[in-house]
CSV table of N, CA and C in Angstrom, one decimal:
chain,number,residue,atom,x,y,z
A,28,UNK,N,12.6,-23.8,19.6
A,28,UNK,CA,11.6,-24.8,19.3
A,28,UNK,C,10.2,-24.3,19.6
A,29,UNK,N,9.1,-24.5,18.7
A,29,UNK,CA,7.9,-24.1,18.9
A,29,UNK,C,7.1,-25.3,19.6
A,30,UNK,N,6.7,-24.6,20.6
A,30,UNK,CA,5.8,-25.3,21.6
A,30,UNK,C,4.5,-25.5,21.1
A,31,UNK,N,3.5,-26.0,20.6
A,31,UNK,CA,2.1,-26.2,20.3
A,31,UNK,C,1.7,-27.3,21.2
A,32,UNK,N,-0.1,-27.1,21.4
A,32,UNK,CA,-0.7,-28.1,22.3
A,32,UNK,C,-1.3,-28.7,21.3
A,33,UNK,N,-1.3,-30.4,21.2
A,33,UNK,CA,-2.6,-30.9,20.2
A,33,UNK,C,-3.3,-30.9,19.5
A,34,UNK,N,-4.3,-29.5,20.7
A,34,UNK,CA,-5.3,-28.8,20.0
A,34,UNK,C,-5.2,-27.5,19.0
A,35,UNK,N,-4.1,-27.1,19.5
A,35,UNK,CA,-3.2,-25.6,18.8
A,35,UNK,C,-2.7,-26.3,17.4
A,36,UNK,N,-2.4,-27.3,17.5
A,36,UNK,CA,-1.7,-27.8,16.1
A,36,UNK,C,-3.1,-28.2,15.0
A,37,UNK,N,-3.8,-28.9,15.9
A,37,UNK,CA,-5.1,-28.9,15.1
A,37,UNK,C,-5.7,-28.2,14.3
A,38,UNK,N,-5.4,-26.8,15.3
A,38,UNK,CA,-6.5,-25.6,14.6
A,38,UNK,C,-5.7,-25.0,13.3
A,39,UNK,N,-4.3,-25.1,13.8
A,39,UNK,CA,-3.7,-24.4,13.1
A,39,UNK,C,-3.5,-25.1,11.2
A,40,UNK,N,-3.2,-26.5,11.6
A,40,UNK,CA,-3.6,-27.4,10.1
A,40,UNK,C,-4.8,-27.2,9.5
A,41,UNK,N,-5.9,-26.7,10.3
A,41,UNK,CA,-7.4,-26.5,9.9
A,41,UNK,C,-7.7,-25.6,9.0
A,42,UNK,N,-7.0,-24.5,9.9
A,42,UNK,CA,-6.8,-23.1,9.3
A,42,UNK,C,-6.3,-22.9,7.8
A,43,UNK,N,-4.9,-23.6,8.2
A,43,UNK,CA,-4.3,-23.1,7.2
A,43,UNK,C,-4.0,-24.4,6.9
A,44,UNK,N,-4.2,-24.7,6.4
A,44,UNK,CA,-4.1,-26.3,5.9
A,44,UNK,C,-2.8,-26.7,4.7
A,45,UNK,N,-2.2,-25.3,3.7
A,45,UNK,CA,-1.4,-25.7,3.0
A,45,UNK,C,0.1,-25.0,3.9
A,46,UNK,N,-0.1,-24.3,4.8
A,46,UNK,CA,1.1,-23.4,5.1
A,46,UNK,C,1.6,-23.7,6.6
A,47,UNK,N,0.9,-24.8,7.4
A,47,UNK,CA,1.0,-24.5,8.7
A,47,UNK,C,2.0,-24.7,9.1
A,48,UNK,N,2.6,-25.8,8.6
A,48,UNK,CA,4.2,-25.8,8.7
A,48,UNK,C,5.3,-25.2,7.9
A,49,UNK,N,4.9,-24.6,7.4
A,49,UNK,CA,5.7,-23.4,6.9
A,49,UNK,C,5.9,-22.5,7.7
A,50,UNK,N,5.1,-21.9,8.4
A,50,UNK,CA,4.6,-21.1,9.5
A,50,UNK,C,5.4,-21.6,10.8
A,51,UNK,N,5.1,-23.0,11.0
A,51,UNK,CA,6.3,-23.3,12.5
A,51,UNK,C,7.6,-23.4,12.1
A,52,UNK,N,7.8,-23.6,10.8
A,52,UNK,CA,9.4,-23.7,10.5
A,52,UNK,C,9.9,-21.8,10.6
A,53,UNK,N,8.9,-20.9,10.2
A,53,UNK,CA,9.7,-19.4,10.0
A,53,UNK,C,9.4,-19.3,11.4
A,54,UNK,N,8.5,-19.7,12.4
A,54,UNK,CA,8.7,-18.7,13.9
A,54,UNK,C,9.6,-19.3,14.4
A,55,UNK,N,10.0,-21.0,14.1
A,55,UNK,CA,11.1,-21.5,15.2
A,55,UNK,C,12.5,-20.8,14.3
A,56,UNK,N,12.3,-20.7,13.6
A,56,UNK,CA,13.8,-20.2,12.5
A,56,UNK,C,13.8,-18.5,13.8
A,57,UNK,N,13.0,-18.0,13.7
A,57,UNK,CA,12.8,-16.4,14.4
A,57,UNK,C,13.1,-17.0,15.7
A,58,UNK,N,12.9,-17.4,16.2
A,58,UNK,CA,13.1,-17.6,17.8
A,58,UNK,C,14.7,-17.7,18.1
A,59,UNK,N,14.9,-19.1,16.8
A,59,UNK,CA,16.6,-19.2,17.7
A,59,UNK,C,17.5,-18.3,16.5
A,60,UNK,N,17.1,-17.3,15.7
A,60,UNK,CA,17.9,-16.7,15.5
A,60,UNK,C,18.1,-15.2,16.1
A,61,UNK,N,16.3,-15.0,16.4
A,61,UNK,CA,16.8,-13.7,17.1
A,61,UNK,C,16.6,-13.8,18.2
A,62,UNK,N,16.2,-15.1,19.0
A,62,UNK,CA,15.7,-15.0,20.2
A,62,UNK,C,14.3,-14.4,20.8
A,63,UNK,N,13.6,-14.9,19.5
A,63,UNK,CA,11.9,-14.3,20.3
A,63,UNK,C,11.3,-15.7,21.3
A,64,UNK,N,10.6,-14.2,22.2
A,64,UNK,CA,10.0,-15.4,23.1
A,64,UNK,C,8.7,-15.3,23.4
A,65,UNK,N,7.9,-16.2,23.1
A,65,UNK,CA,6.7,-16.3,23.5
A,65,UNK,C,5.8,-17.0,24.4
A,66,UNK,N,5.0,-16.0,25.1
A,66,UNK,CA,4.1,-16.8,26.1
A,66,UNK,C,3.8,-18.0,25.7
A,67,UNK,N,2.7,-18.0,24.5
A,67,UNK,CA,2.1,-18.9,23.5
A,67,UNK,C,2.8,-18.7,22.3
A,68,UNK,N,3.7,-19.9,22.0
A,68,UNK,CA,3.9,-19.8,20.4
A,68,UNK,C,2.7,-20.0,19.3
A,69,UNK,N,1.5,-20.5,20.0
A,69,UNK,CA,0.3,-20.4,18.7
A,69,UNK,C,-0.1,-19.0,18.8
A,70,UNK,N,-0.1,-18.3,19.8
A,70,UNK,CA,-0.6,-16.4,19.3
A,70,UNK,C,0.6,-16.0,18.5
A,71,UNK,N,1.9,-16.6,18.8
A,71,UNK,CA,3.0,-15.9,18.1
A,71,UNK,C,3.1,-16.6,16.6
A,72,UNK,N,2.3,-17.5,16.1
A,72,UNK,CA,2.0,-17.9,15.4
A,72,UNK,C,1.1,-17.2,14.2
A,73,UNK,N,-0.1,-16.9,15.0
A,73,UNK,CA,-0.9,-16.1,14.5
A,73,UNK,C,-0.8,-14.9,14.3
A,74,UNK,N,0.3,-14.5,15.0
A,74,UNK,CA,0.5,-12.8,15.3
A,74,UNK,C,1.2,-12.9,13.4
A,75,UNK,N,1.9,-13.6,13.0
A,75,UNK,CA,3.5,-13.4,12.1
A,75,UNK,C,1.8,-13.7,11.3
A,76,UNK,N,1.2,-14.5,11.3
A,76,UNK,CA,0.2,-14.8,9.9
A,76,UNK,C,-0.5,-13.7,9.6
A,77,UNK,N,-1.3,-12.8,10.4
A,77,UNK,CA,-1.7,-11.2,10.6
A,77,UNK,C,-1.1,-10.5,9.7
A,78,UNK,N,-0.1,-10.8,10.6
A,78,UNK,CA,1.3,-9.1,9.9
A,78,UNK,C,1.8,-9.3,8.6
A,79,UNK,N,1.5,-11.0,8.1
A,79,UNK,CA,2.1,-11.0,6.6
A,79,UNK,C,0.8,-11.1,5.8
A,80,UNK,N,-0.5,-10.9,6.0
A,80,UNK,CA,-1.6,-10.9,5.6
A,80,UNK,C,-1.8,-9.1,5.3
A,81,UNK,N,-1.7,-8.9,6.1
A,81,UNK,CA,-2.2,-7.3,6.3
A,81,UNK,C,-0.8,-6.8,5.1
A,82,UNK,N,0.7,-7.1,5.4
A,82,UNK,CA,1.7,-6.5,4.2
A,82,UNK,C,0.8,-6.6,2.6
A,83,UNK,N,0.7,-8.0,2.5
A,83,UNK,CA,0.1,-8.4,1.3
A,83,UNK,C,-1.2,-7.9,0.6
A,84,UNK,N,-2.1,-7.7,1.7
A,84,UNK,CA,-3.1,-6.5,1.3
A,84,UNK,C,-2.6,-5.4,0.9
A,85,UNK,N,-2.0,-4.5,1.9
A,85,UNK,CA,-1.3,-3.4,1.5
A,85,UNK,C,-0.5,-3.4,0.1
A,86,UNK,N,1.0,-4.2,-0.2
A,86,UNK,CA,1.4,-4.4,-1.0
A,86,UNK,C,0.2,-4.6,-2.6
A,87,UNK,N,-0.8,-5.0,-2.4
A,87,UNK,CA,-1.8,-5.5,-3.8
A,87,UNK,C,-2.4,-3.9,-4.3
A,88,UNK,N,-2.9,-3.2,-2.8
A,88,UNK,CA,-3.6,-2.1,-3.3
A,88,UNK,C,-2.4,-1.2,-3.6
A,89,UNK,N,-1.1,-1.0,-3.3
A,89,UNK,CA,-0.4,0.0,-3.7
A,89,UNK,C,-0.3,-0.6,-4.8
A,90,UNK,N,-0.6,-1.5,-5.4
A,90,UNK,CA,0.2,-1.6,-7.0
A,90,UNK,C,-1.2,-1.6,-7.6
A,91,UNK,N,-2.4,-2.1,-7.6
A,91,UNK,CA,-4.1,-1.7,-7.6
A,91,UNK,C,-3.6,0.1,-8.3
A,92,UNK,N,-3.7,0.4,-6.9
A,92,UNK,CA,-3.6,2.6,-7.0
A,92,UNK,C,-2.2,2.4,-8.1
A,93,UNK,N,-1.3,2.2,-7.8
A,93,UNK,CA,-0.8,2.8,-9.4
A,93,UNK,C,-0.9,1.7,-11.1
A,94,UNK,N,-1.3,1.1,-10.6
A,94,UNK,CA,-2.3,0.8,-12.1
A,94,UNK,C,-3.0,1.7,-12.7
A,95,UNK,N,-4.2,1.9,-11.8
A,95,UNK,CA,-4.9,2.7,-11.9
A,95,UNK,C,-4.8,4.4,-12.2
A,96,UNK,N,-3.2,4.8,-11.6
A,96,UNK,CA,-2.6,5.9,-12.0
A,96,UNK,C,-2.3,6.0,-13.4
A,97,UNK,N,-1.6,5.0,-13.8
A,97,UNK,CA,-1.0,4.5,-14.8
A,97,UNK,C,-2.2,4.8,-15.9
A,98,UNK,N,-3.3,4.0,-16.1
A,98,UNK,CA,-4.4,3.9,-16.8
A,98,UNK,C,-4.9,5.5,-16.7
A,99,UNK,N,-5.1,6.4,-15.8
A,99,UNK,CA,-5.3,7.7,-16.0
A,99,UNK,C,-4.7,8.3,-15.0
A,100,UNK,N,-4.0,9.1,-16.2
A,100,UNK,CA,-2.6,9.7,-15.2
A,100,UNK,C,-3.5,11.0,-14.1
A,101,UNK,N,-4.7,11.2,-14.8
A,101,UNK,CA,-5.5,12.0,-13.7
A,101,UNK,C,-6.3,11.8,-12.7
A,102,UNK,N,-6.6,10.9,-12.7
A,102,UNK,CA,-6.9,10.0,-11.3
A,102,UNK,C,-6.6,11.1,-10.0
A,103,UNK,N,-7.3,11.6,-9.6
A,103,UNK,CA,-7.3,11.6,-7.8
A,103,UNK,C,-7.0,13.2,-8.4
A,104,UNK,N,-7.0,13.7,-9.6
A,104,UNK,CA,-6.8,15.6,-9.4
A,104,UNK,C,-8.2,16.0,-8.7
A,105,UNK,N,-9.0,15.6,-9.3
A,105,UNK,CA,-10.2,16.0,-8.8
A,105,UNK,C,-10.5,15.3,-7.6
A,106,UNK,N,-10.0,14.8,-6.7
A,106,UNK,CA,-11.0,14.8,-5.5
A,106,UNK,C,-10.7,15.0,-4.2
């Protein structure tokens, strides 16, 4: 079960206003299936929001760089 305080739930609907319960449903789904435990489930909240932000950047620019490969297969000889 994810623990939030009031104010933690607040911020977190504020923030993220279309996903926040999306977000408590996958860390409590993580907790009781693998057993994660957190001090604060709103930093463990925000930690899983980070790490799937930062994939999704990554994942956009690797396919960005090979577009751009694609469009000139010479790309990057020269530099």
């Amino acid at each position: 079960m994810v623990h939030l305080t009031d104010e933690e739930l607040l911020k977190l609907q504020d923030k993220y206003p279309d996903t926040w319960e999306d977000w408590i449903i996958r860390v409590d789904r993580g907790k009781a299936m693998k057993d994660y435990k957190y001090k604060n489930d709103y930093a463990g909240i925000l930690s899983w929001i980070d790490k799937e932000e930062k994939e999704e950047t990554q994942k956009a620019f690797n396919e960005l760089m090979a577009e751009a490969e694609y469009l000139n297969p010479h790309y990057g000889i020269y530099q």
